[in-house]
Short mmCIF file of C-alpha atoms and ligand atoms in Angstrom, two decimals:
data_model
loop_
_atom_site.label_atom_id
_atom_site.label_comp_id
_atom_site.label_asym_id
_atom_site.label_seq_id
_atom_site.Cartn_x
_atom_site.Cartn_y
_atom_site.Cartn_z
CA MET H 211 -19.25 12.71 -1.30
CA ALA H 212 -17.63 10.98 1.63
CA ASP H 213 -14.81 9.09 -0.10
CA LYS H 214 -12.97 11.86 -2.71
CA HIS H 215 -9.63 10.63 -3.18
CA LYS H 216 -7.16 13.72 -2.11
CA ILE H 217 -3.59 14.17 -4.05
CA LEU H 218 -0.40 15.88 -3.91
CA ILE H 219 0.72 17.36 -6.73
CA VAL H 220 4.13 18.68 -6.27
CA GLU H 221 5.23 21.12 -8.38
CA ASP H 222 7.12 24.65 -8.75
CA ASP H 223 5.56 25.26 -12.87
CA LYS H 224 2.33 27.23 -12.88
CA TYR H 225 1.28 25.82 -16.46
CA ILE H 226 2.42 21.93 -15.22
CA ILE H 227 0.29 22.69 -12.10
CA ASN H 228 -3.61 23.94 -14.44
CA PHE H 229 -2.40 21.60 -16.07
CA ILE H 230 -2.26 18.26 -13.61
CA SER H 231 -5.32 20.02 -11.19
CA MET H 232 -7.76 20.88 -14.23
CA SER H 233 -6.97 17.34 -15.56
CA LEU H 234 -7.96 15.34 -12.06
CA LYS H 235 -10.76 18.83 -11.04
CA LYS H 236 -12.36 17.05 -13.52
CA GLU H 237 -12.40 13.29 -12.50
CA ASP H 238 -13.63 14.20 -9.43
CA TYR H 239 -10.12 13.61 -7.07
CA ASP H 240 -9.78 16.65 -4.01
CA TYR H 241 -5.56 17.81 -4.82
CA VAL H 242 -3.39 19.73 -2.88
CA ILE H 243 -0.75 21.83 -4.18
CA ALA H 244 3.49 21.82 -3.03
CA LYS H 245 5.10 23.98 -5.09
CA THR H 246 8.69 23.26 -2.97
CA CYS H 247 10.43 20.06 -1.15
CA GLY H 248 9.27 22.25 2.62
CA GLU H 249 5.65 22.78 0.92
CA ALA H 250 5.64 18.75 0.43
CA ASN H 251 6.28 17.39 3.76
CA ALA H 252 4.45 19.63 5.17
CA LEU H 253 1.09 19.20 3.22
CA PHE H 254 1.66 14.77 2.66
CA TYR H 255 1.99 15.40 7.19
CA ALA H 256 -1.40 17.64 7.57
CA ASN H 257 -3.62 15.66 4.74
CA ARG H 258 -2.46 12.65 4.11
CA PRO H 259 -3.24 12.09 0.61
CA ASP H 260 -3.48 9.04 -0.74
CA MET H 261 -0.95 9.62 -3.61
CA ILE H 262 1.70 11.96 -5.10
CA ILE H 263 2.62 13.57 -8.30
CA LEU H 264 5.67 14.44 -7.90
CA ASP H 265 7.90 16.63 -10.17
CA LEU H 266 11.49 15.95 -9.01
CA GLY H 267 13.38 19.68 -10.20
CA LEU H 268 11.57 21.79 -7.32
CA PRO H 269 12.95 25.21 -6.46
CA ASP H 270 14.83 24.09 -2.84
CA GLY H 271 16.22 20.40 -3.89
CA ASP H 272 15.18 17.17 -5.12
CA GLY H 273 11.81 14.85 -5.45
CA ILE H 274 14.16 11.97 -4.93
CA GLU H 275 14.46 13.22 -1.27
CA ILE H 276 10.90 13.36 -1.05
CA ILE H 277 10.52 9.78 -1.85
CA LYS H 278 12.56 8.87 0.39
CA ASN H 279 10.97 10.78 3.10
CA VAL H 280 7.51 9.08 2.16
CA ARG H 281 8.66 5.79 1.35
CA GLU H 282 10.22 5.43 5.19
CA ILE H 283 6.13 5.41 6.30
CA SER H 284 3.86 5.43 3.76
CA LYS H 285 3.62 3.00 0.02
CA ILE H 286 0.49 5.40 -1.74
CA PRO H 287 1.23 5.76 -4.92
CA ILE H 288 4.09 7.71 -5.93
CA ILE H 289 3.80 8.98 -9.80
CA VAL H 290 7.44 11.04 -10.78
CA VAL H 291 6.59 13.74 -13.61
CA SER H 292 9.05 15.14 -14.88
CA ALA H 293 10.60 16.52 -18.16
CA ARG H 294 14.12 15.24 -17.18
CA GLN H 295 14.99 12.20 -20.24
CA GLU H 296 17.50 10.78 -18.10
CA GLU H 297 17.30 7.55 -18.32
CA GLU H 298 19.74 6.89 -14.52
CA GLU H 299 17.65 9.11 -12.49
CA LYS H 300 14.22 7.39 -14.02
CA ILE H 301 15.52 4.35 -11.99
CA GLN H 302 17.02 6.04 -9.37
CA ALA H 303 13.07 7.65 -8.75
CA LEU H 304 11.74 3.20 -9.37
CA ASP H 305 14.64 2.26 -6.63
CA LEU H 306 13.15 4.76 -4.48
CA GLY H 307 9.72 3.40 -4.49
CA ALA H 308 8.06 5.84 -7.02
CA ASP H 309 5.62 3.52 -8.69
CA ASP H 310 5.77 5.38 -12.68
CA TYR H 311 7.43 7.96 -14.38
CA ILE H 312 5.54 10.22 -16.98
CA THR H 313 7.80 12.20 -19.03
CA LYS H 314 6.55 16.37 -19.53
CA PRO H 315 4.91 17.00 -22.09
CA PHE H 316 2.09 14.46 -21.35
CA SER H 317 -1.57 14.07 -22.04
CA PRO H 318 -4.61 14.54 -19.43
CA ASN H 319 -5.83 11.28 -20.58
CA GLU H 320 -2.88 9.53 -19.81
CA LEU H 321 -1.63 10.86 -16.72
CA VAL H 322 -5.63 10.41 -15.39
CA ALA H 323 -5.39 6.71 -16.83
CA ARG H 324 -2.34 6.21 -14.82
CA VAL H 325 -3.61 8.22 -11.68
CA LYS H 326 -6.07 6.08 -11.90
CA ALA H 327 -4.83 2.55 -12.24
CA HIS H 328 -2.19 2.88 -9.11
CA LEU H 329 -5.29 4.10 -7.06
CA ASN H 330 -7.12 1.29 -7.93
CA ARG H 331 -4.25 -0.89 -7.19
CA TYR H 332 -3.44 0.77 -3.55
CA ILE H 333 -6.37 0.69 -2.50
CA ARG H 334 -7.05 -3.37 -3.47
CA LEU H 335 -3.52 -4.46 -1.80
CA THR H 336 -4.51 -2.18 1.45
CA ARG H 337 -8.53 -3.77 1.57
CA LYS H 338 -6.78 -6.94 0.95
CA ARG H 339 -4.62 -6.55 3.77
CA ILE H 340 -6.81 -5.74 6.15
CA ASP H 341 -9.00 -8.57 5.59
CA VAL H 342 -6.34 -11.69 5.23
CA ASN H 343 -5.52 -9.97 8.36
CA GLU H 344 -8.18 -9.46 10.59
CA TYR H 345 -10.31 -12.47 9.60
CA ILE H 346 -10.13 -16.51 9.07
CA GLU H 347 -13.30 -17.97 7.81
CA TYR H 348 -13.97 -21.94 6.77
CA PRO H 349 -17.41 -23.05 6.37
CA GLY H 350 -19.18 -23.16 9.79
CA LEU H 351 -16.23 -21.09 11.51
CA LYS H 352 -14.51 -17.80 11.49
CA ILE H 353 -11.24 -16.50 13.84
CA ASP H 354 -11.64 -12.94 13.90
CA LYS H 355 -7.83 -12.90 14.62
CA SER H 356 -7.62 -9.01 16.03
CA ALA H 357 -10.35 -8.96 18.66
CA ARG H 358 -8.75 -12.53 19.31
CA ARG H 359 -11.75 -14.67 19.07
CA VAL H 360 -12.95 -17.95 17.91
CA PHE H 361 -16.81 -18.55 16.25
CA VAL H 362 -18.38 -21.78 15.92
CA ASN H 363 -21.96 -21.52 13.16
CA GLU H 364 -21.89 -18.01 14.63
CA GLU H 365 -21.43 -19.23 18.29
CA GLU H 366 -18.52 -17.54 20.38
CA ARG H 367 -16.17 -20.68 21.58
CA PHE H 368 -13.72 -19.80 24.58
CA PHE H 369 -10.12 -20.41 24.91
CA THR H 370 -7.16 -20.38 26.78
CA1 CA Y 699 10.19 21.73 -11.51
#
């Protein structure tokens, strides 16, 4: 399976790690686990995950910092998982670019449903962007923007 999606789990609670990883494994997702902010940053760059499931309370800092760092360079979906109920923190996480927020305790089905929904939306968005950017097509006319080539009825035409 070449097209497995890789998810970065950032969580320091063993029980929750097992719970999340088992839920993802069942759905055939690949995952890597970080237990601290430091590990999360290292694994993010090393693995280029398609999504992050993020706990906010980490031993060496706040998961909020990870959202900030990731959003500077990437639009991958981020789902925040937290035991904290404070509305303010939820809003801050979403403001900084988290896509969703799920409060512990939650069911594996709920988690997997959200993972699927966000991954699918993200994949659709990135595919659409590529299509729109690279080709413009009309009947009998095709413009390949990235290669700067124009085809009329499948024949290439040259312009200055
Ligand atoms: Ca925690």
